[in-house]
Structures are given as structure tokens and as C-alpha cells.
């Protein structure tokens, strides 16, 4: 026999063929049929019960004609399933729902949830709701859920505060501007400036500017300078020295200033009060207003001036042999029309243009000459004479002829 034939001899097909050949065909199939197996099992159980105790007759339901035992078993199983299903439905209807209702308010929305009892932390985690440190939760995270429970989350929003050159950002859930300043530990009073009213409600992204305003008062003393009061007297010449009637004295005034500082920088200084401590005493002076001419001659126009002093400003003394007066000329030797102050001189002693002061006549100028320039004295020297112009012949005669008079001259 070949090796391959030996293997085929023990194959399942070969084994089954040999077993089938040994048993008759009807006996092989009927012995192992389900009905035959069930009959043998039933017989064994009946045999055991008969041996242990006397058999009592009991009712055995008749098997309907045409049905086999496994069909009856299937009917029983189906009936049991229907009964169990009905019982399960009844239990569902009659047993209360173990879930509870929870209302969640967050991020501007309100939602209703049916959940099994658990704690708040687990519930929020299942709903994918996060809680920041600054947010406010209406209950504790460890609280257990209850039916109809209201859970609200108030979100914190940023608020910027600028004060004293620094900026701080707070995360708050609400309140007023004053609450935000207290949270930032910023003290303010009624004199401070705020960009928003202190009782104004906070809004997301609000920017609050706080300006620290400090008001101080400073007192100083100011000198009140006295004023001059002039009393005019028309009976006194205007070139007379003023007369002091009352001496002036300075006074004192108290001035109060209000100083305003914003964030440590002074922004204003204003006067809020002034009090005169000592009033100033005015200085009273009396002056004359009467016009003072050099002489009382008719047609006088020359204002009075004090006589010059010999030896000052070029003035020197000179003694005249004679001083006379004249009037009536229409033109002088220098070509000018004569008027008060025109003096005829001897050009040998006094050149034209020289300023001359004669007491009783006043200031004049050498602008003319006369026949006396050719006169000589007993010793043969020329006469040094002055001839003063006057407007009237009467005033000339009153002046007359004066001898050896000392005058002041200032040659140019």
C-alpha cells in the first residue's frame, strides 16, 4: 500500500462510509432522531421516579394532534417572552423616572437638562462648561443636584483703570465704577476727577480714568505801594518846589491762593481771597499852577528859570560899565527882529550868540550892538555896555541907566 492510500483510509469520508456500512440504514437514522432521543430520556426519568415513590396519577394535557414536542416548547417560550415584555412595559409605565430636571444659565442662554443625580462639578463637566477663577457660580461645585435646581454662572469681564500714571486690568462680574476703584485699592474723594460717574454700572471693556486732584491753599503778604495825590494851587508859581503835605506809607495785604495739583503736577494758581491788613497812606503834595515868567515886562513870553551859578556849566561873572534899555528897532545888527531877550553888546568884549543873564531882566542872547561900541572911558579903553530890548519906551525909562552891574555870561 502506498503512503497516500494509507492517509486516505483515515479521512472523515472513509470513516463515515465504513460506519454507515456497518448499520442498517433505517436503524442508523431513527435511533438518533430527536424524537427517539427524547423518548429515551423521558423513560429514564419515569423509571427513577417510579422506583423512589409510588406514582400518583396527574393530569397531562393532551398533545394536540399533528404537533410535535419541540413545537409545543417553542409556543411556551414565545408565551413567556410575551409575558416578560408586558411586565417590563408595565414596570416602565409605573416606575418613576430616576432623572431630574436642572436649569443652567450661562453665557447669556438658559437651557434645561434631564440628568441623573450627581454633583455640580460633574454636571458642568458633562455639559462642557468651564468656570474661571473670577466667575461667580450660584452654588458650590461640591453640591449635589436636585430636581428643579437653578444653576447660574456670571462671567467676569475685563475693566481697565488708569490712575497715577499706571494701568491695571480687573476681571469683574458687575458692580459700579466705585466698586471697581475699591477693588483696585484706589482711594478717591469728591475733588478727584473720574471719566465715569462713580455710581455708573460697569460694562465689558470699560476704561476708567482716575485723576487725583489735590487742592492746597497758600497765604502770602503783598506790599501795597502808596499813591501820590497832587493838590494844585493856582496862586503859587508852577516852578516853585512842591510842598509835602502828607508823607506816604506803604500798606500790607494778605493774599490767599488756591493751588490745584493733578497727579502731583500743579495745574493752576488762583487768588481766592484778599484782605487788607494795613491800608496804604497816600502822599499828598501841593504844587503851584500859576505860570511864572522871567519878568513882569509887557509882552513877556519867557518862562522863569532859576538864575545860573557862576563857575558851573560854563557861566562866568562879568562886570558891565553900563546897562541901559532900548525899544522900537525893527531889525538888529545880526538881522533878526528884536524881542524880549535880545541884548545889544560891545562885540569887543562879548561876541554875538553869547548867553547872558541879567538880574531883573532874566536870560538873553547877544544879538545886537549900538553906538556905545565906539565909546571909550577916561583911560582910553572901550566901554563894556549892555543895552536890553523892551517892548515899551516907558519900561525902558523905568529901567534907566545902571552902572557897574555884575552879570553872568556863557560864551559859545
Coordinates of N, CA and C in Angstrom, one line a residue, residues 71-227:
X71 N -42.4 21.8 19.0 CA -43.3 22.9 18.6 C -44.0 23.4 19.8
X72 N -44.4 22.5 20.7 CA -45.1 23.0 21.9 C -44.1 23.8 22.8
X73 N -42.8 23.3 22.8 CA -41.8 24.0 23.6 C -41.6 25.5 23.1
X74 N -41.6 25.6 21.8 CA -41.5 26.9 21.1 C -42.6 27.8 21.5
X75 N -43.9 27.2 21.5 CA -45.0 28.0 21.9 C -44.9 28.5 23.3
X76 N -44.4 27.6 24.2 CA -44.3 28.0 25.6 C -43.3 29.2 25.7
X77 N -42.1 29.0 25.0 CA -41.1 30.1 25.1 C -41.6 31.4 24.6
X78 N -42.4 31.4 23.5 CA -42.9 32.6 23.0 C -43.9 33.3 23.9
X79 N -44.7 32.4 24.6 CA -45.7 33.0 25.6 C -45.0 33.6 26.7
X80 N -43.9 33.0 27.2 CA -43.1 33.5 28.3 C -42.5 34.9 27.9
X81 N -42.0 34.9 26.7 CA -41.4 36.2 26.2 C -42.4 37.3 26.2
X82 N -43.6 37.0 25.7 CA -44.7 38.0 25.7 C -45.0 38.5 27.1
X83 N -45.1 37.5 28.0 CA -45.4 37.9 29.4 C -44.3 38.8 30.0
X84 N -43.1 38.4 29.8 CA -42.0 39.2 30.3 C -42.0 40.6 29.7
X85 N -42.3 40.7 28.4 CA -42.3 42.0 27.7 C -43.4 42.9 28.3
X86 N -44.6 42.3 28.5 CA -45.7 43.0 29.1 C -45.3 43.5 30.5
X87 N -44.7 42.6 31.3 CA -44.3 43.0 32.6 C -43.3 44.2 32.6
X88 N -42.4 44.1 31.6 CA -41.3 45.2 31.5 C -42.0 46.5 31.1
X89 N -43.0 46.5 30.2 CA -43.7 47.7 29.8 C -44.4 48.3 31.0
X90 N -45.1 47.4 31.7 CA -45.9 47.9 32.9 C -44.9 48.5 33.9
X91 N -43.8 47.9 34.1 CA -42.8 48.5 35.1 C -42.3 49.8 34.6
X92 N -42.1 49.9 33.3 CA -41.7 51.2 32.8 C -42.7 52.3 33.0
X93 N -44.0 52.0 32.8 CA -45.0 52.9 33.0 C -45.2 53.3 34.4
X94 N -45.2 52.3 35.3 CA -45.5 52.6 36.7 C -44.3 53.0 37.5
X95 N -43.0 52.7 37.1 CA -41.8 53.1 37.9 C -41.5 54.6 37.5
X96 N -41.3 55.5 38.5 CA -40.9 56.9 38.2 C -39.6 57.0 37.6
X97 N -39.4 58.1 36.7 CA -38.1 58.4 36.0 C -37.1 58.8 37.0
X98 N -36.0 58.1 37.1 CA -34.9 58.5 38.1 C -34.2 59.8 37.7
X99 N -34.3 60.3 36.5 CA -33.7 61.6 36.1 C -34.3 62.8 36.7
X100 N -33.6 63.9 36.9 CA -34.1 65.1 37.4 C -33.9 66.2 36.4
X101 N -34.6 67.3 36.6 CA -34.5 68.5 35.7 C -33.6 69.5 36.4
X102 N -32.6 70.0 35.6 CA -31.7 71.1 36.0 C -31.7 72.2 35.0
X103 N -31.8 73.4 35.5 CA -31.8 74.6 34.6 C -30.4 75.3 34.7
X104 N -29.8 75.5 33.6 CA -28.4 76.1 33.6 C -28.5 77.4 32.8
X105 N -28.0 78.5 33.5 CA -28.0 79.8 32.9 C -26.5 80.2 32.8
X106 N -26.0 80.3 31.5 CA -24.6 80.7 31.3 C -24.4 81.3 30.0
X107 N -23.5 82.3 29.9 CA -23.1 82.9 28.7 C -24.4 83.5 27.9
X108 N -25.3 84.0 28.7 CA -26.5 84.6 28.1 C -27.6 83.7 27.6
X109 N -27.5 82.4 27.9 CA -28.5 81.5 27.4 C -29.0 80.7 28.7
X110 N -30.2 80.2 28.6 CA -30.8 79.4 29.6 C -31.2 78.0 29.0
X111 N -30.7 76.9 29.5 CA -31.0 75.6 29.0 C -31.5 74.7 30.1
X112 N -32.4 73.7 29.6 CA -33.0 72.7 30.6 C -32.4 71.4 30.3
X113 N -31.9 70.7 31.3 CA -31.3 69.4 31.2 C -31.9 68.3 32.0
X114 N -32.1 67.1 31.5 CA -32.6 65.9 32.2 C -31.4 65.0 32.5
X115 N -31.0 64.9 33.7 CA -29.8 64.2 34.0 C -30.0 63.3 35.3
X116 N -29.1 62.4 35.5 CA -29.2 61.5 36.7 C -28.5 62.3 37.8
X117 N -28.9 62.1 39.0 CA -28.4 62.9 40.1 C -26.9 62.7 40.2
X118 N -26.2 63.8 40.4 CA -24.7 63.8 40.6 C -24.3 65.1 41.2
X119 N -23.1 65.5 41.2 CA -22.7 66.8 41.8 C -22.6 67.8 40.7
X120 N -22.5 69.1 41.2 CA -22.4 70.2 40.2 C -21.2 70.1 39.3
X121 N -20.1 69.8 39.9 CA -18.8 69.7 39.1 C -18.9 68.7 38.0
X122 N -19.5 67.6 38.3 CA -19.6 66.5 37.2 C -20.6 67.0 36.2
X123 N -21.7 67.6 36.6 CA -22.7 68.1 35.6 C -22.1 69.1 34.7
X124 N -21.4 70.1 35.2 CA -20.8 71.1 34.4 C -19.7 70.5 33.4
X125 N -19.0 69.5 33.9 CA -18.0 68.9 33.1 C -18.7 68.1 31.9
X126 N -19.8 67.5 32.2 CA -20.5 66.8 31.1 C -21.1 67.7 30.1
X127 N -21.5 69.0 30.6 CA -22.0 70.0 29.6 C -20.9 70.8 29.0
X128 N -19.6 70.5 29.2 CA -18.5 71.2 28.6 C -18.6 72.7 29.0
X129 N -18.9 73.0 30.2 CA -19.0 74.4 30.7 C -17.8 74.6 31.7
X130 N -16.9 75.5 31.4 CA -15.7 75.8 32.2 C -16.0 77.0 33.1
X131 N -15.4 77.0 34.3 CA -15.5 78.1 35.3 C -14.2 78.7 35.5
X132 N -14.1 80.0 35.3 CA -12.8 80.7 35.6 C -12.8 81.1 37.0
X133 N -11.6 81.5 37.5 CA -11.5 81.8 38.9 C -12.3 83.1 39.3
X134 N -12.4 84.0 38.3 CA -13.2 85.3 38.6 C -14.7 85.1 38.4
X135 N -15.1 84.0 37.8 CA -16.6 83.8 37.5 C -17.3 83.5 38.8
X136 N -18.6 83.8 38.9 CA -19.4 83.5 40.1 C -20.4 82.4 39.8
X137 N -20.3 81.4 40.6 CA -21.3 80.3 40.4 C -22.3 80.4 41.6
X138 N -23.6 80.2 41.2 CA -24.7 80.4 42.2 C -24.7 79.3 43.3
X139 N -23.9 78.2 43.1 CA -23.8 77.2 44.2 C -22.4 76.7 44.2
X140 N -22.1 75.8 45.1 CA -20.8 75.2 45.3 C -20.6 74.1 44.3
X141 N -19.4 73.9 43.9 CA -19.1 72.8 43.0 C -19.3 71.4 43.5
X142 N -19.3 71.3 44.9 CA -19.5 70.0 45.5 C -21.0 69.7 45.8
X143 N -21.8 70.7 45.6 CA -23.3 70.5 45.9 C -23.8 69.4 45.0
X144 N -24.8 68.6 45.5 CA -25.5 67.6 44.8 C -26.7 68.2 44.0
X145 N -26.9 67.7 42.8 CA -28.0 68.2 42.0 C -29.3 67.8 42.6
X146 N -30.3 68.7 42.5 CA -31.7 68.5 43.0 C -32.6 68.8 41.8
X147 N -33.8 68.1 41.9 CA -34.8 68.3 40.8 C -35.3 69.8 40.8
X148 N -35.2 70.4 39.7 CA -35.6 71.8 39.5 C -34.6 72.8 39.9
X149 N -33.4 72.3 40.1 CA -32.3 73.2 40.6 C -31.9 74.2 39.5
X150 N -31.7 75.5 40.0 CA -31.3 76.6 39.1 C -29.8 76.8 39.3
X151 N -29.0 76.6 38.2 CA -27.5 76.9 38.3 C -27.3 78.0 37.3
X152 N -26.7 79.1 37.9 CA -26.4 80.3 37.1 C -24.9 80.6 37.2
X153 N -24.3 81.0 36.1 CA -22.9 81.4 36.0 C -22.8 82.8 35.5
X154 N -22.2 83.6 36.4 CA -22.0 85.0 36.0 C -20.5 85.2 35.6
X155 N -20.3 85.5 34.3 CA -19.0 85.6 33.7 C -18.3 86.9 34.1
X156 N -17.0 86.9 34.4 CA -16.2 88.1 34.7 C -15.8 88.7 33.3
X157 N -15.7 90.0 33.3 CA -15.3 90.7 32.1 C -14.2 91.7 32.5
X158 N -13.4 92.1 31.5 CA -12.2 93.0 31.9 C -12.7 94.5 32.0
X159 N -12.0 95.1 33.0 CA -12.2 96.6 33.2 C -10.8 97.2 33.4
X160 N -10.5 98.2 32.6 CA -9.2 98.8 32.7 C -9.3 100.1 33.5
X161 N -8.4 100.3 34.5 CA -8.3 101.5 35.3 C -7.0 102.2 35.2
X162 N -7.0 103.4 34.9 CA -5.7 104.2 34.8 C -5.7 105.2 35.9
X163 N -4.7 105.2 36.7 CA -4.6 106.1 37.9 C -3.1 106.3 38.2
X164 N -2.7 107.6 38.5 CA -1.4 107.9 38.9 C -0.3 107.4 37.9
X165 N -0.7 107.4 36.6 CA 0.3 107.0 35.6 C 0.4 105.5 35.4
X166 N -0.4 104.7 36.2 CA -0.3 103.3 36.0 C -1.7 102.8 35.5
X167 N -1.7 101.6 34.8 CA -2.9 101.0 34.3 C -3.0 99.6 34.9
X168 N -4.2 99.3 35.4 CA -4.5 97.9 35.9 C -5.7 97.4 35.3
X169 N -5.7 96.1 35.0 CA -6.9 95.4 34.4 C -7.5 94.5 35.4
X170 N -8.8 94.7 35.7 CA -9.5 93.8 36.6 C -10.5 93.0 35.8
X171 N -10.9 91.8 36.4 CA -11.9 91.0 35.8 C -13.0 90.9 36.9
X172 N -14.1 91.5 36.6 CA -15.2 91.7 37.5 C -16.5 91.1 36.8
X173 N -17.4 90.8 37.7 CA -18.7 90.2 37.2 C -19.8 91.3 37.2
X174 N -19.5 92.5 37.7 CA -20.5 93.5 37.7 C -20.2 94.6 38.8
X175 N -21.2 95.4 39.1 CA -20.9 96.4 40.1 C -20.9 97.8 39.4
X176 N -20.4 98.8 40.2 CA -20.3 100.1 39.7 C -18.8 100.6 39.6
X177 N -18.6 101.8 39.0 CA -17.3 102.3 38.9 C -16.6 102.4 40.3
X178 N -17.4 102.8 41.3 CA -16.8 102.9 42.6 C -16.4 101.6 43.1
X179 N -17.1 100.5 42.9 CA -16.7 99.2 43.3 C -15.4 98.8 42.6
X180 N -15.2 99.1 41.4 CA -14.0 98.8 40.7 C -12.8 99.5 41.3
X181 N -13.0 100.8 41.6 CA -11.9 101.5 42.2 C -11.5 101.0 43.6
X182 N -12.5 100.6 44.4 CA -12.2 100.0 45.7 C -11.5 98.6 45.5
X183 N -11.9 97.9 44.5 CA -11.2 96.6 44.2 C -9.8 96.8 43.9
X184 N -9.5 97.9 43.1 CA -8.1 98.2 42.7 C -7.4 98.9 43.8
X185 N -8.0 99.1 45.0 CA -7.4 99.8 46.1 C -7.0 101.3 45.7
X186 N -7.9 101.9 45.0 CA -7.7 103.3 44.6 C -8.7 104.2 45.4
X187 N -8.1 105.0 46.2 CA -8.9 105.9 47.1 C -9.2 107.2 46.3
X188 N -10.4 107.7 46.3 CA -10.8 108.9 45.7 C -11.8 109.7 46.5
X189 N -11.8 111.0 46.3 CA -12.7 111.8 47.0 C -13.5 112.7 46.0
X190 N -14.3 113.6 46.6 CA -15.2 114.4 45.7 C -14.4 115.3 44.8
X191 N -13.2 115.7 45.2 CA -12.4 116.6 44.4 C -11.7 115.9 43.2
X192 N -11.6 114.6 43.3 CA -10.9 113.9 42.2 C -11.8 113.9 40.9
X193 N -11.1 113.6 39.8 CA -11.8 113.6 38.5 C -11.9 112.1 38.0
X194 N -13.1 111.7 37.6 CA -13.3 110.4 37.0 C -13.9 110.5 35.7
X195 N -13.5 109.6 34.8 CA -14.0 109.7 33.4 C -15.5 109.2 33.4
X196 N -15.9 108.4 34.4 CA -17.3 108.0 34.5 C -17.8 108.3 35.9
X197 N -19.1 108.4 36.1 CA -19.7 108.6 37.4 C -19.4 107.4 38.3
X198 N -19.2 107.7 39.6 CA -18.9 106.6 40.5 C -20.0 105.5 40.6
X199 N -21.3 106.0 40.4 CA -22.4 105.0 40.5 C -22.8 104.4 39.2
X200 N -22.0 104.7 38.1 CA -22.3 104.1 36.8 C -22.0 102.6 36.8
X201 N -22.9 101.9 36.2 CA -22.7 100.4 36.1 C -21.5 100.1 35.2
X202 N -20.8 99.0 35.6 CA -19.6 98.6 34.8 C -20.1 97.8 33.5
X203 N -19.3 98.0 32.5 CA -19.6 97.3 31.2 C -18.3 96.6 30.7
X204 N -18.5 95.5 30.0 CA -17.2 94.9 29.5 C -16.4 95.8 28.7
X205 N -15.1 95.8 28.9 CA -14.1 96.6 28.2 C -14.1 98.1 28.6
X206 N -14.8 98.4 29.7 CA -14.8 99.8 30.2 C -13.4 100.3 30.6
X207 N -13.1 101.6 30.2 CA -11.9 102.2 30.6 C -12.1 103.3 31.5
X208 N -11.6 103.2 32.7 CA -11.9 104.2 33.8 C -10.6 105.0 34.0
X209 N -10.7 106.3 33.9 CA -9.5 107.2 34.1 C -9.7 108.0 35.4
X210 N -8.8 107.8 36.4 CA -8.9 108.5 37.6 C -7.8 109.5 37.7
X211 N -8.1 110.7 38.0 CA -7.2 111.8 38.1 C -7.2 112.3 39.6
X212 N -6.1 112.1 40.3 CA -6.0 112.5 41.7 C -5.8 114.0 41.7
X213 N -6.8 114.7 42.3 CA -6.8 116.2 42.4 C -6.6 116.6 43.8
X214 N -5.6 117.4 44.1 CA -5.3 117.9 45.4 C -5.3 119.4 45.4
X215 N -6.1 119.9 46.3 CA -6.2 121.4 46.4 C -5.5 121.9 47.7
X216 N -4.6 122.8 47.6 CA -3.9 123.4 48.7 C -4.1 124.9 48.7
X217 N -3.9 125.5 49.9 CA -4.1 127.0 50.0 C -2.8 127.6 50.5
X218 N -2.4 128.6 49.9 CA -1.1 129.3 50.3 C -1.4 130.8 50.6
X219 N -0.9 131.3 51.7 CA -1.1 132.6 52.1 C 0.2 133.4 52.0
X220 N 0.2 134.6 51.4 CA 1.3 135.4 51.3 C 0.9 136.9 51.6
X221 N 1.9 137.7 51.8 CA 1.6 139.1 52.1 C 2.3 140.0 51.1
X222 N 1.5 140.9 50.6 CA 1.9 141.8 49.5 C 1.9 143.2 50.0
X223 N 2.9 143.9 49.5 CA 3.1 145.3 49.8 C 2.1 146.2 49.0
X224 N 1.4 147.0 49.6 CA 0.5 148.0 48.9 C 1.3 149.3 48.8
X225 N 1.7 149.6 47.7 CA 2.5 150.9 47.5 C 1.6 152.1 47.6
X226 N 2.1 153.1 48.3 CA 1.2 154.3 48.5 C 1.2 155.1 47.1
X227 N 0.1 155.8 47.0 CA -0.1 156.6 45.8 C 0.1 158.1 46.1

